[in-house]
Amino acid sequence: MPGMQFEYDEEGGTFYYFLLSFWGLVLIPATYYLWPRTKPKDESQQSRVQCSCEPCQLKKTLLKSKDSWFHAKDKSLKIGLIIGWLIFFLLAYKVSKIQMDYVEYDPFQELEVDRGASPGEIKKAYRKLSLIYHPDKQTGDPKKFMRIAKAFAALTDEESRKNWEEYGNPDGPGATRFGIALPKWIVERENSMWVLAAYLLVFMILMPIIVGMWWYRSIKFSGDQILLDTTHLYFYFISRTPNMILKRAVMILGASFEFDRFHNTEIANRPSDNEEIPTLMKLLPNIQKENKKPPLCYPYSIKARALILAHCQRMPLPPLSLDLDKQYILNKCPYLLNEMINICAQQVAMAMAGRLQQSPRLDTVENLMKLSQMIIQALEEKSSSLLQLPHITQDMLRHFVGKKRNIRTIRDLVSMKEEDRRSMLRGLNDSEYNDVMNVCASMPDVIMEVTSEVLDDEDKSITAGSIVTVTVRLTREHLGLKLNRELPASEGVEDVVDNDGDEDAEDGEEKQTNASPQNKPKVWEKQKKKGKKGGAKQKKKTKQANQWKPAAPQAKPDAAQNNGKTAKAAEAAAEGAEDDEHEDVPEKKVQDSHVEESEDEERNDSEEEQEETKKPVKAEDEEKDEEEEEDWSKFQEESRKENSLETKSKESHIVHCPYFSTEKQEWWWLYVADRKHHHLITAPVQICSLKKDEEVQLKFSAPRKPGSYQYSVILRSDSYLLDFDKISNIKLDVKEAKVVSDHPQWDISDDEAEKEDGAGEDTEEDSDYSSEEDDDD
């Protein structure tokens, strides 16, 4: 009975197959994910962001030094991957040269005869080869002769031939051989201890240590890579100070544990800090070093606070070590401030649910957003937004405000005429003036369109406690498109959107203006059918006017006139009676035909009126069907967006921030607030991919009490100061909520339920009897 035989790789041939496949499984994904890729650059965007001011040049040199390190890293990755592919091709070449050990046994090939050879030809070939390869001959080969003899026996002996045809071997079935693609020295007794030690080292020691270190480090951070201890710190201080001013926000930001050496190994405490930090603190009046509240009084917190305040005052730091620490702190600040804003939104939701006594005010959230703008642009709280432009200094701002002009914002500067603007900036040379205009042209001009509605199948009105969906469409344009145009001061600052059901006269005028040829709906846009009812009514009126009607009765004349007219008519009738006797019959026929035609017209008109009365009903049904299809398509799109796992890239437009440590992308916060009562209505949504167009939905529950409410949809930049924020007001007419009543379909009395149960039992009995009868048949 055949058995099984395991064979290890004696010559190392099959091991190369295993090594080649394993190396390919590792190398192909590594090349796909780790090969450095060059990002395409937008030439128009790069030309607009170009600035040759001194801070921008210093920043470019720092970024180039960092880029050189990244380039070296990319080169090392490329070299390593190329070496890996060379090894892969060498293994493939080695595998191609390996000869196969197993070759199918063919006795005809051994005797060098065809498969259709006769027994005589087989014997002749055997004798010929035996004379050459017999061991007694000089050219003999014992192994070759044994194969020849075995082949001759397989073709002449019936039993051997049968075994060869069935099992491929003249000797019958042999042992099943299994090859293991491992070298034989791995399982040898002399090397067993070393193999076991290597196994224990890799799988029992190194792997648990690596997984434990990764797990221990990952549990310390939140999803946004913020330390959980820092999150707890923010939660505590924000709950203690619901109305937070900017100075307090700077203190809490500086106390983040990301700047503590015991929580972050990247932080380095230098002995020189004991001398440099106190001298820096003397130059900062608002450092508030007297605060004894931990961790606000810890040395790392005071150092971070001093560096943030020095950055906002654009104070130069001669020591290189402090400048490196400042760059590290500034890189962390946008993410930390966004975490503080998210915690404010969480506390507002908890206060609405009754889990907190006080919720953070709207001023707290807006102060945190303003702090982000101040840090990125390196400006103080009361600094002018014009200082965001290159070559503009505090001394030059005196010439911006006077009797002839009042330039306080970048928008005001852009809206000036070219001659007036150049004369006002005559202290700048042409290259500096071009830098100012290039930066102004690259800054954002966002157009915000706001609509609010209740997504309900039956009633679209806003009731108490209903879910209101605010859809915001954002269109980002360059401010350079509005150069040399006169912009009103209130443009894009505050747009009032009325969502009541009534339409005022002003709305009607706006609709008329929007009906211009420029605002015609596109061909691919769905157009609502309007004016069908009015058109049907107008058709009715015109058809009724065109219908034949009997002559209207005239006014009654005097009796004498009537008598005279009747007498004359009688005489005329008597005189012409004889002449017209022969015409009486045709006249009657003509009158009868006129009557029939009038009756047919009346019938046709009545049928047309019935059809026209049906047309408005059909038009209403079609409009309802179209609205239902639109609502269903909207619902499907929203469900796809909610269930999609795609993540948007955090790339929009580069911000001009020469004093910030790295390149910054434009990010925005969008939220709904009650500015009258200083309440935050929705959690701020951070928009990180506003390149051209973006649509965002904000949802919140309507107030519990009916009435008229006014909320504000606010868009704030995290990078630019003041000028580019947008506020659009929305009015909500909240009605009383409808009383929820049981549907009559489910209102079943007890008697009806008993009848239905009885009917169900009868049907079951009938079905049983019918099945029995069928069985009998």
Coordinates of C-alpha atoms in Angstrom, one line a residue, residues 367-673:
N367 CA -12.9 84.4 21.0
L368 CA -11.3 81.0 20.4
M369 CA -11.8 81.4 16.7
K370 CA -10.4 84.9 16.8
L371 CA -7.3 83.6 18.7
S372 CA -6.7 81.1 15.8
Q373 CA -6.7 84.1 13.4
M374 CA -4.4 86.1 15.6
I375 CA -1.9 83.2 15.9
I376 CA -1.8 82.5 12.2
Q377 CA -1.5 86.2 11.2
A378 CA 0.7 87.2 14.2
L379 CA -1.6 90.0 15.3
E380 CA -3.0 91.3 18.5
E381 CA -6.6 91.5 19.5
K382 CA -7.1 95.2 18.5
S383 CA -4.7 95.2 15.5
S384 CA -5.9 96.4 12.1
S385 CA -6.7 93.8 9.5
L386 CA -4.7 95.8 7.0
L387 CA -1.5 94.6 8.8
Q388 CA -2.1 91.2 7.2
L389 CA -0.8 92.7 3.9
P390 CA 2.9 92.8 3.2
H391 CA 4.9 96.0 3.6
I392 CA 2.0 97.7 5.6
T393 CA 3.2 99.0 8.9
Q394 CA 1.5 100.6 11.9
D395 CA 2.9 104.0 10.9
M396 CA 1.3 103.8 7.5
L397 CA -2.2 103.3 8.8
R398 CA -2.4 107.0 9.8
H399 CA -2.7 107.9 6.1
F400 CA -5.5 105.4 5.5
V401 CA -8.1 107.4 7.6
G402 CA -8.7 111.0 7.1
K403 CA -11.1 113.6 5.7
K404 CA -11.0 112.3 2.2
R405 CA -10.9 108.6 2.8
N406 CA -11.8 106.0 5.4
I407 CA -9.9 102.8 4.6
R408 CA -10.2 100.4 7.5
T409 CA -10.5 97.0 5.9
I410 CA -8.9 95.1 3.0
R411 CA -12.2 95.3 1.1
D412 CA -12.1 99.0 1.4
L413 CA -8.6 99.0 -0.1
V414 CA -9.6 96.7 -2.9
S415 CA -12.7 98.8 -3.8
M416 CA -10.6 102.0 -4.3
K417 CA -9.7 103.3 -7.7
E418 CA -6.2 102.4 -9.0
E419 CA -5.1 106.0 -9.0
D420 CA -6.3 106.8 -5.5
R421 CA -4.8 103.5 -4.1
R422 CA -1.4 104.1 -5.7
S423 CA -1.3 107.7 -4.4
M424 CA -2.1 106.5 -0.9
L425 CA 0.6 103.9 -1.1
R426 CA 3.1 106.1 -2.7
G427 CA 5.6 105.2 0.1
L428 CA 6.0 101.8 -1.5
N429 CA 8.0 101.1 -4.6
D430 CA 6.6 99.2 -7.6
S431 CA 7.7 95.7 -6.4
E432 CA 6.3 96.3 -2.9
Y433 CA 3.0 97.6 -4.4
N434 CA 2.8 94.6 -6.6
D435 CA 3.3 92.4 -3.5
V436 CA 0.4 94.1 -1.8
M437 CA -1.9 93.7 -4.8
N438 CA -0.9 90.1 -5.4
V439 CA -1.8 89.2 -1.8
C440 CA -5.1 91.1 -2.0
A441 CA -5.9 89.2 -5.2
S442 CA -5.2 85.8 -3.7
M443 CA -7.4 86.4 -0.6
P444 CA -10.9 84.8 -0.5
D445 CA -14.2 86.2 -1.3
V446 CA -16.9 83.7 -0.3
I447 CA -20.5 83.9 -1.5
M448 CA -22.9 82.3 1.0
E449 CA -26.4 81.2 0.0
V450 CA -28.6 79.9 2.9
T451 CA -31.9 78.1 2.8
S452 CA -33.7 76.5 5.8
E453 CA -36.5 74.0 5.6
V454 CA -38.0 71.0 7.4
L455 CA -37.6 67.8 5.5
D456 CA -41.0 66.3 5.9
D457 CA -43.2 64.4 3.5
E458 CA -46.5 66.1 4.5
D459 CA -45.9 69.4 6.1
K460 CA -43.0 71.7 5.3
S461 CA -43.8 74.3 7.9
I462 CA -41.6 74.7 11.0
T463 CA -43.3 73.5 14.1
A464 CA -42.1 73.5 17.7
G465 CA -39.4 70.8 18.3
S466 CA -39.1 69.9 14.6
I467 CA -35.7 69.3 13.0
V468 CA -34.7 72.3 10.9
T469 CA -32.2 71.7 8.1
V470 CA -30.1 74.7 7.0
T471 CA -28.4 74.1 3.7
V472 CA -25.4 76.5 3.0
R473 CA -23.9 76.8 -0.4
L474 CA -20.4 78.3 -0.4
T475 CA -18.7 79.6 -3.5
R476 CA -15.1 80.7 -3.1
E477 CA -13.8 83.4 -5.4
H478 CA -10.6 85.4 -5.4
L479 CA -10.8 89.0 -4.2
G480 CA -8.8 90.0 -7.2
L481 CA -11.9 89.7 -9.3
K482 CA -13.4 92.7 -7.6
L483 CA -10.4 95.0 -8.0
N484 CA -11.2 98.5 -9.3
R485 CA -14.9 98.0 -8.6
E486 CA -16.9 100.0 -6.1
L487 CA -18.0 97.5 -3.5
P488 CA -20.7 98.6 -0.9
A489 CA -19.5 98.4 2.6
S490 CA -22.3 96.0 3.6
E491 CA -21.8 93.6 0.7
G492 CA -21.6 90.0 1.9
V493 CA -21.7 91.0 5.5
E494 CA -25.3 90.5 6.5
D495 CA -27.9 89.0 4.3
V496 CA -31.4 88.5 5.8
V497 CA -33.2 85.4 4.6
D498 CA -37.0 85.2 5.4
N499 CA -38.3 81.7 5.4
D500 CA -42.0 82.6 6.2
G501 CA -44.7 81.4 3.9
D502 CA -45.8 85.0 3.0
E503 CA -44.1 87.0 0.3
D504 CA -43.6 90.7 0.6
A505 CA -43.6 93.3 -2.1
E506 CA -39.8 93.5 -1.9
D507 CA -39.5 89.8 -2.6
G508 CA -41.7 90.3 -5.6
E509 CA -39.4 93.0 -6.9
E510 CA -36.4 90.7 -6.4
K511 CA -38.1 88.0 -8.3
Q512 CA -38.8 90.4 -11.2
T513 CA -35.1 91.4 -11.2
N514 CA -34.0 87.8 -11.1
A515 CA -36.1 87.1 -14.2
S516 CA -33.6 88.9 -16.4
P517 CA -32.0 87.0 -19.3
Q518 CA -28.8 86.5 -17.3
N519 CA -30.7 84.6 -14.6
K520 CA -32.6 82.3 -16.9
P521 CA -32.7 78.7 -15.7
K522 CA -30.3 76.3 -17.4
V523 CA -31.6 73.6 -19.7
W524 CA -30.5 70.9 -17.4
E525 CA -32.2 72.4 -14.4
K526 CA -35.6 71.2 -13.4
Q527 CA -38.2 73.9 -14.0
K528 CA -41.4 74.0 -11.9
K529 CA -44.6 74.2 -13.8
K530 CA -46.3 77.4 -12.9
G531 CA -49.3 79.4 -14.1
K532 CA -51.4 76.5 -15.3
K533 CA -54.4 77.4 -13.2
G534 CA -54.3 81.0 -14.3
G535 CA -54.0 79.9 -17.9
A536 CA -56.9 77.6 -17.7
K537 CA -59.1 80.4 -16.2
Q538 CA -58.0 82.8 -19.0
K539 CA -58.9 80.2 -21.6
K540 CA -62.3 79.8 -20.0
K541 CA -63.0 83.5 -20.1
T542 CA -61.9 83.9 -23.7
K543 CA -64.0 80.9 -24.8
Q544 CA -67.0 82.2 -22.9
A545 CA -66.6 85.6 -24.5
N546 CA -66.4 84.0 -28.0
Q547 CA -69.5 81.9 -27.5
W548 CA -72.7 82.9 -29.2
K549 CA -75.2 84.7 -27.0
P550 CA -78.8 85.8 -27.6
A551 CA -79.3 89.5 -28.1
A552 CA -79.5 91.5 -24.9
P553 CA -83.0 93.0 -24.2
Q554 CA -83.2 96.7 -25.1
A555 CA -84.5 99.4 -22.8
K556 CA -88.3 99.9 -22.9
P557 CA -89.3 102.9 -25.0
D558 CA -92.4 105.1 -24.5
A559 CA -95.9 103.7 -25.2
A560 CA -96.5 106.0 -28.2
Q561 CA -93.3 105.0 -29.8
N562 CA -94.1 101.4 -29.3
N563 CA -97.5 101.8 -30.8
G564 CA -96.2 103.6 -33.8
K565 CA -93.5 101.0 -34.4
T566 CA -95.9 98.2 -34.0
A567 CA -98.3 99.8 -36.5
K568 CA -95.6 100.4 -39.1
A569 CA -94.3 96.9 -38.6
A570 CA -97.8 95.4 -39.1
E571 CA -98.3 97.4 -42.3
A572 CA -95.0 96.3 -43.7
A573 CA -95.7 92.8 -42.8
A574 CA -99.1 92.9 -44.5
E575 CA -97.7 94.5 -47.7
G576 CA -95.0 91.9 -48.0
A577 CA -96.9 88.9 -46.8
E578 CA -98.1 88.0 -50.3
D579 CA -94.7 88.5 -51.9
D580 CA -92.9 86.4 -49.3
E581 CA -95.3 83.5 -48.9
H582 CA -93.1 81.3 -51.2
E583 CA -90.0 82.1 -49.0
D584 CA -91.5 81.0 -45.7
V585 CA -90.4 77.4 -45.9
P586 CA -86.6 78.1 -46.7
E587 CA -86.5 80.7 -43.9
K588 CA -87.8 78.2 -41.4
K589 CA -85.1 75.7 -42.5
V590 CA -82.4 78.3 -42.1
Q591 CA -83.6 79.1 -38.6
D592 CA -83.7 75.5 -37.6
S593 CA -80.2 75.0 -38.9
H594 CA -78.9 78.0 -36.9
V595 CA -80.5 76.5 -33.7
E596 CA -78.9 73.1 -34.3
E597 CA -75.5 74.7 -34.9
S598 CA -75.8 76.8 -31.7
E599 CA -76.8 73.6 -29.7
D600 CA -73.7 71.8 -31.1
E601 CA -71.5 74.7 -30.2
E602 CA -72.9 74.7 -26.6
R603 CA -72.2 70.9 -26.3
N604 CA -68.7 71.3 -27.5
D605 CA -68.1 74.2 -25.2
S606 CA -69.4 72.3 -22.2
E607 CA -67.1 69.3 -23.1
E608 CA -64.2 71.6 -23.4
E609 CA -65.0 73.2 -20.1
Q610 CA -65.1 69.8 -18.4
E611 CA -61.7 68.9 -19.9
E612 CA -60.3 72.3 -18.8
T613 CA -61.5 71.7 -15.3
K614 CA -59.7 68.4 -15.3
K615 CA -56.4 69.9 -16.5
P616 CA -55.7 71.9 -13.3
V617 CA -56.2 68.7 -11.3
K618 CA -53.8 66.8 -13.6
A619 CA -51.3 69.7 -13.3
E620 CA -51.5 69.6 -9.5
D621 CA -50.9 65.8 -9.6
E622 CA -47.9 66.2 -11.8
E623 CA -46.5 68.9 -9.6
K624 CA -46.9 66.7 -6.5
D625 CA -45.3 63.8 -8.3
E626 CA -42.3 66.0 -9.3
E627 CA -41.9 67.3 -5.7
E628 CA -42.0 63.8 -4.4
E629 CA -39.4 62.7 -6.9
E630 CA -37.2 65.7 -5.9
D631 CA -37.6 64.9 -2.2
W632 CA -36.8 61.3 -2.8
S633 CA -33.6 62.2 -4.8
K634 CA -32.5 64.6 -2.0
F635 CA -33.1 61.9 0.6
Q636 CA -31.0 59.4 -1.4
E637 CA -28.2 61.9 -1.8
E638 CA -28.1 62.7 1.9
S639 CA -28.1 59.0 2.8
R640 CA -25.2 58.4 0.4
K641 CA -23.3 61.2 1.9
E642 CA -23.9 60.0 5.5
N643 CA -23.1 56.4 4.7
S644 CA -20.0 57.1 2.5
L645 CA -16.6 56.4 4.0
E646 CA -14.8 58.7 1.7
T647 CA -12.6 61.3 3.5
K648 CA -12.1 64.7 1.9
S649 CA -8.6 66.0 1.5
K650 CA -7.6 69.0 3.7
E651 CA -6.4 71.1 0.8
S652 CA -8.0 74.3 -0.3
H653 CA -5.9 77.5 -0.9
I654 CA -2.6 78.6 0.6
V655 CA -2.9 81.4 3.2
H656 CA -0.5 84.4 3.2
C657 CA 0.9 84.1 6.7
P658 CA 4.6 84.9 6.6
Y659 CA 5.0 84.8 10.4
F660 CA 3.5 81.4 10.8
S661 CA 5.9 78.4 10.9
T662 CA 4.5 76.3 8.1
E663 CA 2.3 76.6 5.0
K664 CA -1.3 77.0 6.1
Q665 CA -4.4 76.0 4.2
E666 CA -7.6 78.0 4.3
W667 CA -10.0 76.4 6.8
W668 CA -13.5 77.7 7.8
W669 CA -16.0 77.3 10.6
L670 CA -19.7 77.2 9.9
Y671 CA -22.3 77.3 12.6
V672 CA -25.8 78.7 13.5
A673 CA -26.0 81.0 16.6

